[in-house]
Coordinates of C-alpha atoms in Angstrom, one line a residue:
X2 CA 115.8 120.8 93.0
X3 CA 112.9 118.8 92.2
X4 CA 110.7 120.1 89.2
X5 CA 107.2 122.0 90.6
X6 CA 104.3 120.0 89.8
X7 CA 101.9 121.4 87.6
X8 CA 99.3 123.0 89.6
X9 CA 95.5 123.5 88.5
X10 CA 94.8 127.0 88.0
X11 CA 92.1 127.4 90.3
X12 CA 92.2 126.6 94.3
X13 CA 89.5 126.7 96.7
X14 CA 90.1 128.5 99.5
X15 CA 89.1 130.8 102.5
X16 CA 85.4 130.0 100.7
X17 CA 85.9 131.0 97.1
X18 CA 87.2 129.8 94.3
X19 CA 90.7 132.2 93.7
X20 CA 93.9 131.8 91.6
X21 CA 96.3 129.1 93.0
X22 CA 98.9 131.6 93.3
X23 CA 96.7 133.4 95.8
X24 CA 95.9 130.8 98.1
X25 CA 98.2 131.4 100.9
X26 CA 98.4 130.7 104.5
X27 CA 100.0 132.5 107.7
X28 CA 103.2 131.2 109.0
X29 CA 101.3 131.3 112.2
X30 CA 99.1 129.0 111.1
X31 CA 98.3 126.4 113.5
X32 CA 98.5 123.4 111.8
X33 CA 101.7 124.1 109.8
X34 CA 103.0 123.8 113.6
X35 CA 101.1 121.3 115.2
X36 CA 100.0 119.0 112.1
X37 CA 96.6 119.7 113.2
X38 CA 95.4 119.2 109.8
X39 CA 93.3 116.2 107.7
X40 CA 93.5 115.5 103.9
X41 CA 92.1 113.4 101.5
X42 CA 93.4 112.4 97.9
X43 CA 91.0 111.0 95.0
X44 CA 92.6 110.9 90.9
X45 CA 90.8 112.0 87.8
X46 CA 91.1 111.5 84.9
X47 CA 89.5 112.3 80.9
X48 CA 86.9 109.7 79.9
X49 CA 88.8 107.6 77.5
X50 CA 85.5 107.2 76.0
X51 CA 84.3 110.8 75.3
X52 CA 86.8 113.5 75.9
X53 CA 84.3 116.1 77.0
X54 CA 83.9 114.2 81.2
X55 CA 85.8 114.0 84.1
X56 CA 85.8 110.4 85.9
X57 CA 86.4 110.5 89.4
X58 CA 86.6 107.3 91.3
X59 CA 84.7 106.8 94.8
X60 CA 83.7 110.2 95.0
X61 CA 81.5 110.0 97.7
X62 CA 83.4 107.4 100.3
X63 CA 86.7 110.0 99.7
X64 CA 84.2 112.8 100.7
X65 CA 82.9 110.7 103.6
X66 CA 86.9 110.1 104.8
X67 CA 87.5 113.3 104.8
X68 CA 84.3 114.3 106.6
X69 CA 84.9 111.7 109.5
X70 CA 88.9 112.9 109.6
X71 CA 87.4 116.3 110.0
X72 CA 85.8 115.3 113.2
X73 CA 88.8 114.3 115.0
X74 CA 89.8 117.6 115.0
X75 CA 86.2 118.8 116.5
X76 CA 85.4 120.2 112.6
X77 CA 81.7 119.7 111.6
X78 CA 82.0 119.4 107.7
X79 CA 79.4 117.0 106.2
X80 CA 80.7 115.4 103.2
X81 CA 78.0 116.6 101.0
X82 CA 79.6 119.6 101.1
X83 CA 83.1 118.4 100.2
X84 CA 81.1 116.8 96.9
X85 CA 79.7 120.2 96.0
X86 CA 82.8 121.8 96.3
X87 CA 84.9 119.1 94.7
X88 CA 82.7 119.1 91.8
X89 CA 82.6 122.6 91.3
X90 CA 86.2 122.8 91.4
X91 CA 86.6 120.0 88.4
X92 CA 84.4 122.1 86.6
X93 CA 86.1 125.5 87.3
X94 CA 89.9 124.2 86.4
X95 CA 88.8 121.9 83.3
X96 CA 91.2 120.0 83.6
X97 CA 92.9 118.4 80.5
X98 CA 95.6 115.6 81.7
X99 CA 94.8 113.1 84.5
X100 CA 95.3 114.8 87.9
X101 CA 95.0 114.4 91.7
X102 CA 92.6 116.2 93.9
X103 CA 93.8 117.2 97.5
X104 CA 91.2 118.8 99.4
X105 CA 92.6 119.6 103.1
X106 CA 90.6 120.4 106.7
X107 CA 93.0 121.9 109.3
X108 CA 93.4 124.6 112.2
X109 CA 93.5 127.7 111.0
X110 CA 93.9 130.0 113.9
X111 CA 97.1 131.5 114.9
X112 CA 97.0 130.1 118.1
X113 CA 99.8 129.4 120.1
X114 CA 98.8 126.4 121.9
X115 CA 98.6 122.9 120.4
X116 CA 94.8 122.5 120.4
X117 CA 91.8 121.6 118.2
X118 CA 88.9 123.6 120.9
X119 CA 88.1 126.9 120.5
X120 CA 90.3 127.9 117.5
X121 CA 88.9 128.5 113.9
X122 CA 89.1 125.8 111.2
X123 CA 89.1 125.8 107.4
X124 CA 88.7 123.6 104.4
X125 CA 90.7 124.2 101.1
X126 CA 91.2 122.3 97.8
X127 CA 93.9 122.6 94.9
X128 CA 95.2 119.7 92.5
X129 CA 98.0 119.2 90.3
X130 CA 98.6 117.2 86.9
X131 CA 100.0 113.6 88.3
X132 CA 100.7 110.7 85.9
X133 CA 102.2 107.5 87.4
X134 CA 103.2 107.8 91.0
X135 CA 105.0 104.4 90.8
X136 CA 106.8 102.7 88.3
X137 CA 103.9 99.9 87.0
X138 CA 106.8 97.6 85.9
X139 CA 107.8 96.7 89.8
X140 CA 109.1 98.3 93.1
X141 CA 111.7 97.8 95.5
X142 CA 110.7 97.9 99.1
X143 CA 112.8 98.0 102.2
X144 CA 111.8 97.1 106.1
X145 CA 111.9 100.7 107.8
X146 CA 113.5 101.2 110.8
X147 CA 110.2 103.3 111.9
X148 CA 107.2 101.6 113.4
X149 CA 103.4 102.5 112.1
X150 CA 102.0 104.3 114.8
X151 CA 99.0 103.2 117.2
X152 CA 95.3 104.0 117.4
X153 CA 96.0 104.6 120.9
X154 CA 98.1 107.2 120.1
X155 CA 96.3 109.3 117.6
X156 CA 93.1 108.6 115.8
X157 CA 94.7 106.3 112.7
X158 CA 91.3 106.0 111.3
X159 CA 91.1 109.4 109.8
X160 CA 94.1 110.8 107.2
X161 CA 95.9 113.3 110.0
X162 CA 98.5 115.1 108.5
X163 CA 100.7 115.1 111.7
X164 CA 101.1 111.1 111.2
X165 CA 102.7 111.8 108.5
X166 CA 106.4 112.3 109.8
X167 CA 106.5 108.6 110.1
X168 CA 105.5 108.3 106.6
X169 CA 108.3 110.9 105.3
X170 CA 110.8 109.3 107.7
X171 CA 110.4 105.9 106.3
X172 CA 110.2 107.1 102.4
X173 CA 113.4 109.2 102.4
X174 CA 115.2 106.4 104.5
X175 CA 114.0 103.8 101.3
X176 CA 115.2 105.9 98.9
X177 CA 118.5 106.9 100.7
X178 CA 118.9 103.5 101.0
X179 CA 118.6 102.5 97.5
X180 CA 114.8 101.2 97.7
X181 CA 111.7 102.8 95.3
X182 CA 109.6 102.6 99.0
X183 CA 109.2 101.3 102.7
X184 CA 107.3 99.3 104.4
X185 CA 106.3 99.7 107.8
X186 CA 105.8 97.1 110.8
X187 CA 103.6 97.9 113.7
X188 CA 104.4 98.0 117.4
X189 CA 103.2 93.9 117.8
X190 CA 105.8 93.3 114.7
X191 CA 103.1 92.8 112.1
X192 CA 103.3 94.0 108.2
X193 CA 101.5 97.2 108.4
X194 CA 101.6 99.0 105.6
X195 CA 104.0 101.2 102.6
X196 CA 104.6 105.2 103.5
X197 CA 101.5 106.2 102.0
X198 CA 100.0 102.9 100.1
X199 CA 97.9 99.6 102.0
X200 CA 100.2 96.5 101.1
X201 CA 98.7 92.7 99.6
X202 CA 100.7 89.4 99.2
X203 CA 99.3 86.6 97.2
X204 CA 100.5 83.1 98.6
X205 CA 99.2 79.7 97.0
X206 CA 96.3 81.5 95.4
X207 CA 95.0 83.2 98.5
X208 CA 95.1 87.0 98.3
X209 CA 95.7 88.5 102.2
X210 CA 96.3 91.7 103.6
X211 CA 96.5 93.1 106.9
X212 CA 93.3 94.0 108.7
X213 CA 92.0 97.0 110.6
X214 CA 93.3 95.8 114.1
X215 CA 96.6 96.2 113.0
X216 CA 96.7 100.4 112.5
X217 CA 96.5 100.3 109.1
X218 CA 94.4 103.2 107.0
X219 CA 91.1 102.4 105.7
X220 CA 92.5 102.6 102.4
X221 CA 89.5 103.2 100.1
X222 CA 91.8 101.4 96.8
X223 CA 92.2 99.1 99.5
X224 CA 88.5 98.1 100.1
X225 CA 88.1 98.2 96.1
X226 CA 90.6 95.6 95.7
X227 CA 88.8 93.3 98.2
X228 CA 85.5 93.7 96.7
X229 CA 87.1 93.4 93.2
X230 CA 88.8 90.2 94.3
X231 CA 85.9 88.7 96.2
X232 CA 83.8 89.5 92.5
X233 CA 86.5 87.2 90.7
X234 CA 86.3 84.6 93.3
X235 CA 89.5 85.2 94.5
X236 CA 89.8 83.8 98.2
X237 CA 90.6 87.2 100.8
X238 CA 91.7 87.1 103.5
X239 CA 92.7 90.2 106.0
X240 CA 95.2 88.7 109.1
X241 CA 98.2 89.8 110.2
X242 CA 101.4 89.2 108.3
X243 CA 104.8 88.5 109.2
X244 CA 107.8 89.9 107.9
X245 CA 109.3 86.7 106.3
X246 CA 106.3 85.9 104.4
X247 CA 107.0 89.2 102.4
X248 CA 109.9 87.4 101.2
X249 CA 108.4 84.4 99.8
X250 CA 105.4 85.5 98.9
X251 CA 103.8 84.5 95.5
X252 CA 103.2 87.7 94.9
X253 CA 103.2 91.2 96.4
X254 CA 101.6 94.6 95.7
X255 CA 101.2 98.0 96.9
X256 CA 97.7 100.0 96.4
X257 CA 96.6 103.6 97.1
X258 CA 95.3 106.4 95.6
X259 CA 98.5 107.3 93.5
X260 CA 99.9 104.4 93.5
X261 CA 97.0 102.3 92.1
X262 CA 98.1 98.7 92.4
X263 CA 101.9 99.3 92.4
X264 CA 103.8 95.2 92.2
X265 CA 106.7 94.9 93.8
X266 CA 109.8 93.4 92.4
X267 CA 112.0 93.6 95.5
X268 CA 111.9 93.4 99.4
X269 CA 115.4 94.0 100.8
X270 CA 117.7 91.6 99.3
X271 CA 114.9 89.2 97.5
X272 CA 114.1 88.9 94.5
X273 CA 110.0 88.5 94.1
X274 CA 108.7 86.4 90.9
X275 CA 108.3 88.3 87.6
X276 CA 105.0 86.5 87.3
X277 CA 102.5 88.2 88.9
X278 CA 99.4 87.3 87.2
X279 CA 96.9 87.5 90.5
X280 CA 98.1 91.3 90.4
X281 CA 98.0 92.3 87.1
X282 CA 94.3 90.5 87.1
X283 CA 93.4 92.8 89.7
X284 CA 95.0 95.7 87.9
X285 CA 93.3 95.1 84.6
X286 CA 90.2 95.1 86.5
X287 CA 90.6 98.0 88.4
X288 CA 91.6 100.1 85.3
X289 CA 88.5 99.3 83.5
X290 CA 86.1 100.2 86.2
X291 CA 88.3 103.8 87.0
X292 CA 88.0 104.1 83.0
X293 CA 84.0 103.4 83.3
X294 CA 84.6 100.7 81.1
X295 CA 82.6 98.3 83.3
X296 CA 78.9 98.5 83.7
X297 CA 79.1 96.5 87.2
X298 CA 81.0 98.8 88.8
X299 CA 79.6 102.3 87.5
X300 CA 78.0 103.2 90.6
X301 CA 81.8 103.6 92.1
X302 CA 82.5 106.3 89.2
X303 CA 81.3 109.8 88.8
X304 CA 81.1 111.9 85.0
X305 CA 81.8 115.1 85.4
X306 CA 80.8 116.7 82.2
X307 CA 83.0 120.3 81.3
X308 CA 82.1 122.8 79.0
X309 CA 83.2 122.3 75.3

């Protein structure tokens, strides 16, 4: 059995703060049948530079996610509300190793029918203590067998936890198969993106990833990246991608939420360069500015200051 993370104390839920342990839901729940649910994802982490704040990175476009996911399922919840409670929440569990946030919008009437009108809706919020998701030294990535989904079949621009099974389908055939992750093509054929992460390759200098019109999230480390690059002067481009230049990229790297900038070492059966030093530029960068170690990019970080 895998080991149980190690949850924050505190969850928010039904409209309080309660115990973790209490926060339950009905297996009648709608959305644990339907997948009529949206979540979001953010890190946080101690300020290596005074022990006594919370950083949280992008606070306000995760909250503003979220709040636009919510409205695919016909859920009014403005995202200055998600801050509030978010906030509130770092401050209630004082946290004390890095961790990961996971606030959650979903149906949560007992309703038979597969639905989002008329049937009652909720918001909760618990986290749990999260160090690397991926290993930063490189991983290996296989084609999956299972296609990114379409816009035209559900609404790819919001985090819906139904599209997920594609996700879980493709990870767990990667790992079965001897790979760290997946990555996913969409219906056209085009790289789309990993199980849960936006995917970059780096070819004579030129750092491209896949744009919007090919069903990708709107990854928000994604968009971070870009501007990141586009500070260093590093040419971006977002086009489609083929298959075959995964293999002979320059270079090639993962991003999300939990996976931060994630290199990869492997795709199938070839071997990607050891020297990745477009990638581990990026990463440097990025580390400083979630650390709040760079004053151009402080607006993109919140303190959160706990009691001492």
């Amino acid at each position: 059995m895998p080991k149980m993370p190690n949850f924050l104390p505190i969850a928010y839920f039904e409209n309080q703060f309660v115990p973790f342990s209490e926060a339950k839901v009905s297996i009648a729940t709608h959305a644990l049948h339907y997948g009529t649910g949206a979540f979001g994802g953010m890190r946080g982490i101690r300020d290596p530079q005074n022990s006594q704040q919370i950083l949280l990175f992008r606070l306000d476009d995760h909250c503003q996610r979220l709040s636009n996911s919510a409205k695919f399922l016909g859920y009014d919840l403005p995202a200055d509300k998600i801050r509030h409670i978010l906030v509130e929440f770092v401050k209630k569990n004082q946290p004390k190793q890095s961790f990961y946030l996971r606030p959650f919008v979903y149906n949560s009437g007992l309703g038979l029918s597969p639905r989002i009108h008329n049937i009652e809706k909720d918001f909760f919020v618990y986290g749990l203590e999260l160090g690397d998701y991926m290993s930063p030294n490189g991983v290996s990535c296989r084609i999956s067998s299972w296609y990114r989904q379409e816009d035209r079949s559900l609404p790819l621009r919001g985090k819906i936890s139904g599209a997920y099974i594609t996700s879980a389908l493709a990870k767990t055939e990667a790992v079965e198969s001897g790979f760290d992750e997946a990555i996913l093509m969409n219906s056209r054929g085009k790289v789309c993106e990993a199980s849960g992460m936006n995917v970059f390759i780096v070819r004579n200098g030129k750092l491209i990833t896949p744009g919007f019109e090919e069903d990708i999230l709107e990854g928000i480390t994604r968009d971070s990246v870009i501007k990141i690059a586009r500070d260093l002067g590093i040419e971006t481009i977002q086009r489609p991608i083929d298959k075959s230049e995964l293999f002979i990229a320059d270079e090639v790297f993962l991003c999300g939420t939990a996976a931060k900038i994630s290199p990869v070492k492997k795709v199938e059966n070839y071997q990607l360069s050891t020297e990745r030093p477009l990638t581990e530029k990026l990463r440097e960068k990025l580390t400083a500015i979630t650390e709040n170690r760079d004053p151009d990019y402080q607006d993109w970080v919140l303190a959160i200051p706990l009691d001492s």
